[in-house]
Amino acid sequence: MAGKPKLHYFNGRGRMESIRWLLAAAGVEFEEKCMKTREDLEKLRKDGVLMFQQVPMVEIDGMKLVQTRAIFNYIADKHNLYGKDIKERALIDMYTEGIVDLNELILTRPFLPPEEQEAKLAQIKDKAKNRYFPAFEKVLKSHGQDYLVGNKLSKADILLVELLYNVEELNPGATASFPLLQALKTRISNLPTVKKFLQPGSQRNPPDDEKCREEAKIIFH
Amino acid sequence: MAGKPKLHYFNGRGRMESIRWLLAAAGVEFEEKFIETREDWDRIRKDGSLMYQQVPMVEIDGMKLVQTRAIINYIANKHNLYGKDMKERALIDMYVEGVADLNEMTIVFPVHPPGVKETKLSEIKDKAKNRYFPAFEKVLKSHGQDYLVGNKLSKADILLVELLYNVEELDPSAITSFPLLKALKNRISSLPTVKKFLQPGSPRKPYTDKKSVEEMKKTFA
């Protein structure tokens, strides 16, 4: 278990941001190696360190892990963010997968052609308001506890709060009619590790913008 | 832990088929409730049993689980198909995510209009031959064992073999240059539970043909 995890990605949020959130919330210091050119990606591919020639890739505990879910499940397992038994794991997974579905729409949007982004934004707002936020508000209401599952912090809480920040960036009033989600957001944001991550100077990335899009195009296409 | 799991889905492969494979391989008998009419679909979405108004949904051990990965992970956990520790879990997840990425293309394939189908078929063949199959052949070669991880059957082996069958349906010569994948396919197919599942009359669903797609469109449009 030597050394800090090392994240290989390009300089943007993309698919790596959820991993940064999770590591940060777990209080794990990590390093980042940013790809800047097509050659950087090709080198990683030639080195044989990307199982499916894709990033994110995280070097952790002697492994070179790829695939976002594999990476965050390992981090969750290692740092007790995955519940206490298989049924809690099932609920955590069910909630996480819903979060990931909505977050997928958000993280891919900056990389769409500009003329498609408007329609995508409408879809994100609608799905958040009518499908996902009500589902999670209902869970919190059903047990009245501080966390989604088992009265204990898990990857589901952290990734949901990341999602809430992401949606609010696009739609500032988005959580207004979801008091329990707002409370969860506040509670998680106040955890010392998360508070630190939310401050300037942390490894949290700003929203992916036009510049990121151009960079990603160069690297990935 | 009363009763058999009950699968709620359309009468076709789609996103439920991997779950059927896993349950069958684990020797678990299950029931299926098919959504066959518009009324069935409206009813199941209204009665609150679908967390995100989506299927697959599996009633199992007192839970109404949705999200394919949550369901697959629970079954794998329950039936010892998830390795012996967190590092094995990480490898299993990494492999399964790669399998799922390629399988996604085969799941969606029948729905494409004829012109698009050709392009998509080329993509599937290319990704299988140049990205995914070499990656898994390399894993098997690296340790020379009978299973992908930890010398023991896991969800990764079962889902990879399902994928091999799916790709071969579209491209019969797909695994001819991958001897270890061929051997894995034979070995898994010979397990008594899997052998049974591969025989006529099992819950395994046939390939989704044009007629099925047309029928679905008519019923649910």
CSV table of C-alpha atoms in Angstrom, one decimal:
chain,number,residue,atom,x,y,z
A,1,MET,CA,0.0,0.0,0.0
A,2,ALA,CA,2.8,2.4,-0.8
A,3,GLY,CA,2.5,6.0,-1.9
A,4,LYS,CA,-0.4,8.2,-3.0
A,5,PRO,CA,-2.8,7.2,-5.7
A,6,LYS,CA,-1.9,8.7,-9.1
A,7,LEU,CA,-4.7,9.9,-11.4
A,8,HIS,CA,-4.1,9.8,-15.1
A,9,TYR,CA,-6.5,12.0,-17.1
A,10,PHE,CA,-6.7,15.2,-19.0
A,11,ASN,CA,-7.0,18.6,-17.3
A,12,GLY,CA,-10.7,18.8,-16.8
A,13,ARG,CA,-13.6,17.2,-14.8
A,14,GLY,CA,-14.9,14.7,-17.3
A,15,ARG,CA,-15.1,11.2,-15.8
A,16,MET,CA,-12.4,11.7,-13.3
A,17,GLU,CA,-14.1,14.3,-11.2
A,18,SER,CA,-16.3,11.8,-9.2
A,19,ILE,CA,-13.1,10.0,-8.3
A,20,ARG,CA,-11.5,13.2,-7.1
A,21,TRP,CA,-14.6,13.9,-4.9
A,22,LEU,CA,-14.5,10.4,-3.4
A,23,LEU,CA,-10.8,10.4,-2.7
A,24,ALA,CA,-11.0,13.9,-1.2
A,25,ALA,CA,-14.0,13.1,0.9
A,26,ALA,CA,-12.2,10.0,2.2
A,27,GLY,CA,-9.3,12.2,3.2
A,28,VAL,CA,-6.9,10.6,0.7
A,29,GLU,CA,-4.1,12.7,-0.8
A,30,PHE,CA,-3.5,12.0,-4.4
A,31,GLU,CA,-1.3,13.1,-7.4
A,32,GLU,CA,-2.4,13.9,-10.9
A,33,LYS,CA,-0.6,13.3,-14.2
A,34,CYS,CA,-2.4,15.4,-16.8
A,35,MET,CA,-2.3,14.5,-20.5
A,36,LYS,CA,-2.0,17.5,-22.7
A,37,THR,CA,-1.4,16.1,-26.2
A,38,ARG,CA,-2.4,13.2,-28.3
A,39,GLU,CA,1.1,11.9,-27.9
A,40,ASP,CA,0.6,11.7,-24.1
A,41,LEU,CA,-2.4,9.5,-24.6
A,42,GLU,CA,-0.6,7.3,-27.2
A,43,LYS,CA,2.3,6.9,-24.9
A,44,LEU,CA,0.1,5.6,-22.1
A,45,ARG,CA,-1.5,3.2,-24.6
A,46,LYS,CA,1.9,2.0,-25.9
A,47,ASP,CA,3.1,1.4,-22.3
A,48,GLY,CA,0.3,-1.1,-21.9
A,49,VAL,CA,-1.1,0.5,-18.8
A,50,LEU,CA,-4.6,1.2,-20.1
A,51,MET,CA,-6.5,-2.1,-20.2
A,52,PHE,CA,-9.0,-0.8,-22.7
A,53,GLN,CA,-6.9,2.1,-24.0
A,54,GLN,CA,-9.0,4.5,-22.1
A,55,VAL,CA,-8.7,6.9,-19.2
A,56,PRO,CA,-9.5,7.5,-16.3
A,57,MET,CA,-6.7,5.3,-15.0
A,58,VAL,CA,-5.7,5.4,-11.4
A,59,GLU,CA,-2.5,3.8,-10.1
A,60,ILE,CA,-3.4,2.6,-6.6
A,61,ASP,CA,-2.0,-0.1,-4.3
A,62,GLY,CA,0.0,-1.7,-7.0
A,63,MET,CA,-2.8,-1.8,-9.5
A,64,LYS,CA,-3.4,0.3,-12.7
A,65,LEU,CA,-7.2,0.5,-12.5
A,66,VAL,CA,-9.4,1.7,-15.3
A,67,GLN,CA,-13.2,2.0,-15.6
A,68,THR,CA,-14.7,4.7,-13.4
A,69,ARG,CA,-17.0,2.3,-11.4
A,70,ALA,CA,-14.2,-0.2,-10.7
A,71,ILE,CA,-12.1,2.7,-9.4
A,72,PHE,CA,-14.7,4.2,-7.1
A,73,ASN,CA,-15.9,0.8,-5.9
A,74,TYR,CA,-12.3,0.1,-4.8
A,75,ILE,CA,-12.0,3.4,-3.1
A,76,ALA,CA,-15.4,3.0,-1.4
A,77,ASP,CA,-14.4,-0.6,-0.2
A,78,LYS,CA,-11.0,0.6,1.1
A,79,HIS,CA,-12.4,3.6,3.0
A,80,ASN,CA,-15.6,2.1,4.5
A,81,LEU,CA,-17.9,4.0,2.2
A,82,TYR,CA,-19.8,0.9,1.0
A,83,GLY,CA,-22.2,0.0,3.8
A,84,LYS,CA,-22.0,-2.9,6.3
A,85,ASP,CA,-23.5,-5.8,4.4
A,86,ILE,CA,-24.6,-7.0,1.0
A,87,LYS,CA,-28.1,-5.5,1.2
A,88,GLU,CA,-26.7,-2.1,2.1
A,89,ARG,CA,-24.3,-2.4,-0.8
A,90,ALA,CA,-27.2,-3.1,-3.1
A,91,LEU,CA,-29.0,0.0,-2.0
A,92,ILE,CA,-25.8,2.1,-2.3
A,93,ASP,CA,-25.3,0.7,-5.8
A,94,MET,CA,-28.9,1.4,-6.8
A,95,TYR,CA,-28.6,5.0,-5.6
A,96,THR,CA,-25.2,5.5,-7.1
A,97,GLU,CA,-26.3,4.2,-10.5
A,98,GLY,CA,-29.1,6.6,-10.7
A,99,ILE,CA,-26.7,9.4,-9.8
A,100,VAL,CA,-24.3,8.3,-12.4
A,101,ASP,CA,-27.0,8.2,-15.1
A,102,LEU,CA,-27.9,11.9,-14.5
A,103,ASN,CA,-24.3,12.9,-14.0
A,104,GLU,CA,-23.4,11.3,-17.3
A,105,LEU,CA,-25.7,13.7,-19.1
A,106,ILE,CA,-24.0,16.6,-17.3
A,107,LEU,CA,-20.4,15.5,-17.8
A,108,THR,CA,-20.8,14.7,-21.5
A,109,ARG,CA,-22.7,17.9,-22.3
A,110,PRO,CA,-19.6,20.3,-22.7
A,111,PHE,CA,-18.2,17.9,-25.3
A,112,LEU,CA,-21.3,18.0,-27.5
A,113,PRO,CA,-21.5,20.3,-30.5
A,114,PRO,CA,-22.7,23.7,-29.3
A,115,GLU,CA,-26.0,23.5,-31.1
A,116,GLU,CA,-27.0,20.3,-29.1
A,117,GLN,CA,-26.1,21.7,-25.7
A,118,GLU,CA,-29.4,23.6,-25.3
A,119,ALA,CA,-31.6,20.6,-25.7
A,120,LYS,CA,-29.4,18.6,-23.4
A,121,LEU,CA,-29.6,21.3,-20.7
A,122,ALA,CA,-33.4,21.1,-20.8
A,123,GLN,CA,-33.2,17.3,-20.5
A,124,ILE,CA,-30.9,17.6,-17.5
A,125,LYS,CA,-33.2,20.0,-15.7
A,126,ASP,CA,-36.3,17.9,-16.4
A,127,LYS,CA,-34.7,14.6,-15.3
A,128,ALA,CA,-33.3,16.2,-12.1
A,129,LYS,CA,-36.6,17.8,-11.1
A,130,ASN,CA,-39.0,15.0,-12.1
A,131,ARG,CA,-37.1,11.7,-11.8
A,132,TYR,CA,-33.9,11.8,-9.7
A,133,PHE,CA,-34.3,14.5,-7.1
A,134,PRO,CA,-37.7,13.2,-6.0
A,135,ALA,CA,-36.3,9.7,-5.8
A,136,PHE,CA,-33.5,10.7,-3.4
A,137,GLU,CA,-35.7,13.1,-1.4
A,138,LYS,CA,-38.1,10.1,-0.9
A,139,VAL,CA,-35.3,7.9,0.4
A,140,LEU,CA,-34.1,10.5,2.9
A,141,LYS,CA,-37.7,11.1,4.0
A,142,SER,CA,-38.4,7.4,4.4
A,143,HIS,CA,-35.9,7.0,7.3
A,144,GLY,CA,-35.2,10.6,8.4
A,145,GLN,CA,-31.5,9.8,8.9
A,146,ASP,CA,-28.5,11.9,8.0
A,147,TYR,CA,-27.2,9.6,5.3
A,148,LEU,CA,-28.8,7.7,2.4
A,149,VAL,CA,-28.0,4.2,3.7
A,150,GLY,CA,-27.5,2.7,7.1
A,151,ASN,CA,-27.1,6.0,8.9
A,152,LYS,CA,-23.5,6.2,7.8
A,153,LEU,CA,-21.6,8.1,5.1
A,154,SER,CA,-21.2,6.1,1.9
A,155,LYS,CA,-20.1,6.7,-1.7
A,156,ALA,CA,-23.8,7.3,-2.4
A,157,ASP,CA,-23.9,10.5,-0.2
A,158,ILE,CA,-20.7,11.9,-1.6
A,159,LEU,CA,-21.6,11.3,-5.3
A,160,LEU,CA,-25.1,12.6,-4.7
A,161,VAL,CA,-23.8,15.8,-3.3
A,162,GLU,CA,-21.4,16.2,-6.2
A,163,LEU,CA,-24.4,15.8,-8.5
A,164,LEU,CA,-26.3,18.5,-6.6
A,165,TYR,CA,-23.4,20.9,-7.1
A,166,ASN,CA,-23.2,20.0,-10.8
A,167,VAL,CA,-26.9,20.5,-11.4
A,168,GLU,CA,-27.0,23.8,-9.5
A,169,GLU,CA,-24.2,25.1,-11.6
A,170,LEU,CA,-26.4,24.7,-14.6
A,171,ASN,CA,-29.7,25.5,-12.9
A,172,PRO,CA,-29.3,27.6,-9.7
A,173,GLY,CA,-32.7,26.9,-8.1
A,174,ALA,CA,-32.6,23.2,-8.8
A,175,THR,CA,-32.8,21.9,-5.2
A,176,ALA,CA,-35.2,24.6,-3.9
A,177,SER,CA,-38.1,22.3,-3.5
A,178,PHE,CA,-36.1,19.4,-2.0
A,179,PRO,CA,-35.4,20.3,1.6
A,180,LEU,CA,-33.8,17.0,2.6
A,181,LEU,CA,-31.4,17.1,-0.4
A,182,GLN,CA,-30.4,20.6,0.6
A,183,ALA,CA,-29.8,19.5,4.2
A,184,LEU,CA,-27.7,16.6,2.9
A,185,LYS,CA,-25.7,18.9,0.7
A,186,THR,CA,-25.0,21.2,3.6
A,187,ARG,CA,-24.1,18.4,6.0
A,188,ILE,CA,-21.7,16.7,3.6
A,189,SER,CA,-20.2,20.0,2.6
A,190,ASN,CA,-19.4,20.7,6.2
A,191,LEU,CA,-17.4,17.5,6.7
A,192,PRO,CA,-13.8,18.7,7.2
A,193,THR,CA,-12.4,16.8,4.2
A,194,VAL,CA,-15.2,17.9,1.8
A,195,LYS,CA,-15.0,21.5,3.1
A,196,LYS,CA,-11.3,21.5,2.2
A,197,PHE,CA,-12.0,20.1,-1.2
A,198,LEU,CA,-14.6,22.9,-1.9
A,199,GLN,CA,-12.2,25.6,-1.1
A,200,PRO,CA,-10.0,27.4,-3.8
A,201,GLY,CA,-6.7,25.7,-4.3
A,202,SER,CA,-7.9,22.2,-3.9
A,203,GLN,CA,-7.8,19.6,-6.6
A,204,ARG,CA,-11.4,20.2,-7.6
A,205,ASN,CA,-11.7,21.3,-11.2
A,206,PRO,CA,-13.7,24.2,-12.5
A,207,PRO,CA,-16.6,23.4,-14.9
A,208,ASP,CA,-15.5,21.9,-18.2
A,209,ASP,CA,-15.8,24.7,-20.8
A,210,GLU,CA,-15.0,25.4,-24.4
A,211,LYS,CA,-11.3,25.3,-23.8
A,212,CYS,CA,-11.6,21.8,-22.3
A,213,ARG,CA,-13.6,20.7,-25.2
A,214,GLU,CA,-11.0,21.8,-27.6
A,215,GLU,CA,-8.2,20.1,-25.5
A,216,ALA,CA,-10.2,16.9,-25.3
A,217,LYS,CA,-10.8,16.9,-29.0
A,218,ILE,CA,-7.0,17.1,-29.6
A,219,ILE,CA,-6.2,14.4,-27.2
A,220,PHE,CA,-9.0,12.0,-27.9
A,221,HIS,CA,-9.9,12.4,-31.6
B,1,MET,CA,-34.7,-14.8,2.1
B,2,ALA,CA,-38.2,-16.1,1.0
B,3,GLY,CA,-39.2,-17.2,-2.5
B,4,LYS,CA,-37.6,-17.0,-5.9
B,5,PRO,CA,-36.4,-13.7,-7.3
B,6,LYS,CA,-38.9,-12.1,-9.7
B,7,LEU,CA,-37.7,-10.4,-12.8
B,8,HIS,CA,-39.8,-7.5,-14.2
B,9,TYR,CA,-39.0,-6.7,-17.9
B,10,PHE,CA,-40.1,-7.0,-21.4
B,11,ASN,CA,-40.2,-10.4,-23.0
B,12,GLY,CA,-36.8,-10.0,-24.6
B,13,ARG,CA,-33.1,-9.8,-23.8
B,14,GLY,CA,-32.3,-6.1,-23.5
B,15,ARG,CA,-30.7,-5.2,-20.2
B,16,MET,CA,-32.2,-8.1,-18.3
B,17,GLU,CA,-30.4,-10.8,-20.1
B,18,SER,CA,-27.1,-10.5,-18.2
B,19,ILE,CA,-29.1,-10.9,-15.0
B,20,ARG,CA,-30.7,-14.0,-16.3
B,21,TRP,CA,-27.3,-15.4,-17.2
B,22,LEU,CA,-25.9,-14.7,-13.8
B,23,LEU,CA,-28.8,-16.1,-11.9
B,24,ALA,CA,-28.9,-19.2,-14.1
B,25,ALA,CA,-25.1,-19.7,-13.7
B,26,ALA,CA,-25.5,-19.4,-9.9
B,27,GLY,CA,-28.2,-22.1,-10.1
B,28,VAL,CA,-30.9,-19.8,-8.8
B,29,GLU,CA,-34.4,-20.4,-10.1
B,30,PHE,CA,-36.4,-17.3,-10.8
B,31,GLU,CA,-39.8,-16.1,-12.0
B,32,GLU,CA,-40.5,-13.6,-14.7
B,33,LYS,CA,-43.3,-11.0,-15.0
B,34,PHE,CA,-43.3,-9.7,-18.6
B,35,ILE,CA,-44.4,-6.2,-19.4
B,36,GLU,CA,-46.5,-6.9,-22.5
B,37,THR,CA,-49.0,-4.1,-23.0
B,38,ARG,CA,-49.0,-0.3,-22.6
B,39,GLU,CA,-51.3,-0.9,-19.5
B,40,ASP,CA,-48.7,-3.2,-17.9
B,41,TRP,CA,-46.0,-0.5,-18.5
B,42,ASP,CA,-48.2,2.4,-17.1
B,43,ARG,CA,-49.2,0.3,-14.1
B,44,ILE,CA,-45.7,-0.7,-13.0
B,45,ARG,CA,-44.5,2.8,-13.3
B,46,LYS,CA,-47.5,4.2,-11.2
B,47,ASP,CA,-47.3,1.7,-8.4
B,48,GLY,CA,-44.0,3.1,-7.0
B,49,SER,CA,-41.9,-0.1,-7.4
B,50,LEU,CA,-39.5,1.5,-9.9
B,51,MET,CA,-37.2,3.9,-8.2
B,52,TYR,CA,-36.4,5.7,-11.5
B,53,GLN,CA,-39.4,4.6,-13.5
B,54,GLN,CA,-37.2,2.2,-15.3
B,55,VAL,CA,-36.7,-1.5,-15.7
B,56,PRO,CA,-35.0,-4.0,-15.2
B,57,MET,CA,-36.4,-4.4,-11.7
B,58,VAL,CA,-35.8,-7.5,-9.7
B,59,GLU,CA,-37.7,-8.4,-6.5
B,60,ILE,CA,-35.2,-10.2,-4.4
B,61,ASP,CA,-34.9,-10.8,-0.7
B,62,GLY,CA,-37.4,-8.2,0.2
B,63,MET,CA,-36.0,-5.5,-2.0
B,64,LYS,CA,-37.2,-4.1,-5.3
B,65,LEU,CA,-33.9,-3.5,-7.0
B,66,VAL,CA,-33.4,-1.5,-10.1
B,67,GLN,CA,-30.3,-0.6,-12.1
B,68,THR,CA,-28.6,-3.5,-13.8
B,69,ARG,CA,-25.2,-3.1,-12.0
B,70,ALA,CA,-26.8,-3.0,-8.6
B,71,ILE,CA,-28.7,-6.2,-9.3
B,72,ILE,CA,-25.7,-8.0,-10.8
B,73,ASN,CA,-23.5,-6.9,-7.9
B,74,TYR,CA,-26.0,-8.2,-5.3
B,75,ILE,CA,-26.4,-11.5,-7.0
B,76,ALA,CA,-22.6,-11.8,-7.3
B,77,ASN,CA,-22.1,-11.0,-3.7
B,78,LYS,CA,-24.8,-13.4,-2.5
B,79,HIS,CA,-23.5,-16.3,-4.6
B,80,ASN,CA,-19.7,-15.9,-4.1
B,81,LEU,CA,-19.1,-14.7,-7.6
B,82,TYR,CA,-17.2,-11.5,-6.6
B,83,GLY,CA,-13.7,-12.7,-5.6
B,84,LYS,CA,-12.2,-13.1,-2.1
B,85,ASP,CA,-11.0,-9.5,-1.2
B,86,MET,CA,-11.2,-6.0,-2.4
B,87,LYS,CA,-8.3,-6.2,-4.8
B,88,GLU,CA,-10.0,-9.2,-6.6
B,89,ARG,CA,-13.2,-7.2,-6.6
B,90,ALA,CA,-11.4,-4.3,-8.3
B,91,LEU,CA,-10.1,-6.6,-11.0
B,92,ILE,CA,-13.5,-8.2,-11.4
B,93,ASP,CA,-15.2,-4.8,-11.7
B,94,MET,CA,-12.6,-3.5,-14.2
B,95,TYR,CA,-13.2,-6.6,-16.4
B,96,VAL,CA,-17.0,-6.5,-16.1
B,97,GLU,CA,-17.1,-2.8,-17.0
B,98,GLY,CA,-15.2,-3.5,-20.2
B,99,VAL,CA,-17.5,-6.3,-21.0
B,100,ALA,CA,-20.5,-4.1,-20.3
B,101,ASP,CA,-19.2,-1.4,-22.6
B,102,LEU,CA,-19.0,-3.8,-25.6
B,103,ASN,CA,-22.2,-5.6,-24.6
B,104,GLU,CA,-24.0,-2.3,-24.6
B,105,MET,CA,-23.4,-2.1,-28.3
B,106,THR,CA,-24.9,-5.5,-28.9
B,107,ILE,CA,-27.9,-4.8,-26.7
B,108,VAL,CA,-28.7,-1.6,-28.6
B,109,PHE,CA,-27.8,-3.0,-32.1
B,110,PRO,CA,-31.2,-4.6,-33.0
B,111,VAL,CA,-32.9,-1.2,-32.6
B,112,HIS,CA,-30.9,0.7,-35.2
B,113,PRO,CA,-32.4,1.4,-38.7
B,114,PRO,CA,-30.9,-0.7,-41.5
B,115,GLY,CA,-28.4,2.0,-42.8
B,116,VAL,CA,-27.0,2.7,-39.3
B,117,LYS,CA,-26.9,-1.1,-38.5
B,118,GLU,CA,-24.0,-1.7,-40.9
B,119,THR,CA,-21.8,1.0,-39.4
B,120,LYS,CA,-22.6,-0.2,-35.9
B,121,LEU,CA,-21.8,-3.8,-36.8
B,122,SER,CA,-18.4,-2.7,-38.1
B,123,GLU,CA,-17.8,-0.8,-34.8
B,124,ILE,CA,-18.7,-3.9,-32.8
B,125,LYS,CA,-16.4,-6.2,-34.8
B,126,ASP,CA,-13.6,-3.7,-34.6
B,127,LYS,CA,-13.9,-3.0,-30.9
B,128,ALA,CA,-14.2,-6.8,-30.2
B,129,LYS,CA,-11.2,-7.7,-32.3
B,130,ASN,CA,-8.9,-4.9,-31.5
B,131,ARG,CA,-9.7,-3.7,-28.0
B,132,TYR,CA,-11.8,-6.0,-25.8
B,133,PHE,CA,-11.0,-9.6,-26.9
B,134,PRO,CA,-7.2,-9.0,-26.9
B,135,ALA,CA,-7.5,-7.4,-23.4
B,136,PHE,CA,-9.2,-10.5,-21.9
B,137,GLU,CA,-7.0,-13.0,-23.8
B,138,LYS,CA,-4.0,-11.2,-22.3
B,139,VAL,CA,-5.5,-11.6,-18.8
B,140,LEU,CA,-6.0,-15.3,-19.2
B,141,LYS,CA,-2.5,-15.7,-20.8
B,142,SER,CA,-0.9,-13.8,-17.9
B,143,HIS,CA,-1.8,-16.3,-15.3
B,144,GLY,CA,-2.8,-19.4,-17.3
B,145,GLN,CA,-5.7,-20.1,-14.9
B,146,ASP,CA,-9.1,-21.4,-15.8
B,147,TYR,CA,-10.9,-18.2,-14.6
B,148,LEU,CA,-10.2,-14.5,-15.1
B,149,VAL,CA,-9.6,-13.7,-11.4
B,150,GLY,CA,-8.3,-15.6,-8.4
B,151,ASN,CA,-8.6,-19.0,-10.0
B,152,LYS,CA,-12.3,-19.1,-9.2
B,153,LEU,CA,-15.5,-18.5,-11.1
B,154,SER,CA,-16.8,-14.9,-10.8
B,155,LYS,CA,-19.3,-12.6,-12.5
B,156,ALA,CA,-16.5,-11.6,-14.8
B,157,ASP,CA,-16.3,-15.1,-16.4
B,158,ILE,CA,-20.0,-15.5,-16.8
B,159,LEU,CA,-20.6,-12.0,-18.3
B,160,LEU,CA,-17.6,-12.3,-20.6
B,161,VAL,CA,-18.9,-15.7,-21.9
B,162,GLU,CA,-22.4,-14.1,-22.5
B,163,LEU,CA,-20.6,-11.4,-24.4
B,164,LEU,CA,-18.7,-13.9,-26.5
B,165,TYR,CA,-22.0,-15.6,-27.5
B,166,ASN,CA,-23.5,-12.2,-28.3
B,167,VAL,CA,-20.7,-11.1,-30.5
B,168,GLU,CA,-20.5,-14.5,-32.3
B,169,GLU,CA,-24.2,-14.2,-33.2
B,170,LEU,CA,-23.3,-11.1,-35.2
B,171,ASP,CA,-19.9,-12.2,-36.3
B,172,PRO,CA,-19.4,-16.0,-36.3
B,173,SER,CA,-15.6,-16.0,-36.6
B,174,ALA,CA,-15.2,-13.4,-33.8
B,175,ILE,CA,-13.1,-15.5,-31.4
B,176,THR,CA,-11.2,-17.8,-33.8
B,177,SER,CA,-7.9,-16.0,-33.1
B,178,PHE,CA,-8.4,-16.0,-29.3
B,179,PRO,CA,-7.7,-19.6,-28.1
B,180,LEU,CA,-8.0,-18.8,-24.4
B,181,LEU,CA,-11.3,-17.0,-24.8
B,182,LYS,CA,-12.5,-20.1,-26.8
B,183,ALA,CA,-11.4,-22.4,-24.0
B,184,LEU,CA,-13.1,-20.2,-21.4
B,185,LYS,CA,-16.3,-20.2,-23.4
B,186,ASN,CA,-16.2,-24.0,-23.6
B,187,ARG,CA,-15.4,-24.4,-19.9
B,188,ILE,CA,-18.1,-22.1,-18.7
B,189,SER,CA,-20.6,-23.5,-21.1
B,190,SER,CA,-20.0,-27.0,-19.7
B,191,LEU,CA,-20.8,-26.0,-16.1
B,192,PRO,CA,-24.0,-27.9,-15.4
B,193,THR,CA,-26.0,-24.8,-14.6
B,194,VAL,CA,-24.8,-22.9,-17.7
B,195,LYS,CA,-25.3,-26.0,-19.9
B,196,LYS,CA,-28.9,-26.1,-18.7
B,197,PHE,CA,-29.4,-22.4,-19.5
B,198,LEU,CA,-28.0,-22.9,-23.0
B,199,GLN,CA,-30.6,-25.6,-23.8
B,200,PRO,CA,-34.0,-24.9,-25.4
B,201,GLY,CA,-36.8,-24.3,-22.9
B,202,SER,CA,-34.6,-22.3,-20.5
B,203,PRO,CA,-35.3,-18.7,-19.5
B,204,ARG,CA,-32.6,-17.6,-22.0
B,205,LYS,CA,-34.2,-15.2,-24.6
B,206,PRO,CA,-33.7,-15.4,-28.3
B,207,TYR,CA,-31.9,-12.8,-30.4
B,208,THR,CA,-34.0,-9.7,-30.7
B,209,ASP,CA,-35.0,-9.7,-34.4
B,210,LYS,CA,-36.6,-7.0,-36.5
B,211,LYS,CA,-40.1,-8.4,-35.9
B,212,SER,CA,-39.7,-8.1,-32.1
B,213,VAL,CA,-38.4,-4.6,-32.4
B,214,GLU,CA,-41.4,-3.6,-34.6
B,215,GLU,CA,-43.8,-5.2,-32.1
B,216,MET,CA,-42.2,-3.3,-29.1
B,217,LYS,CA,-42.4,0.0,-31.0
B,218,LYS,CA,-46.0,-0.5,-31.7
B,219,THR,CA,-46.9,-1.5,-28.2
B,220,PHE,CA,-45.0,1.2,-26.4
B,221,ALA,CA,-44.8,4.1,-28.7
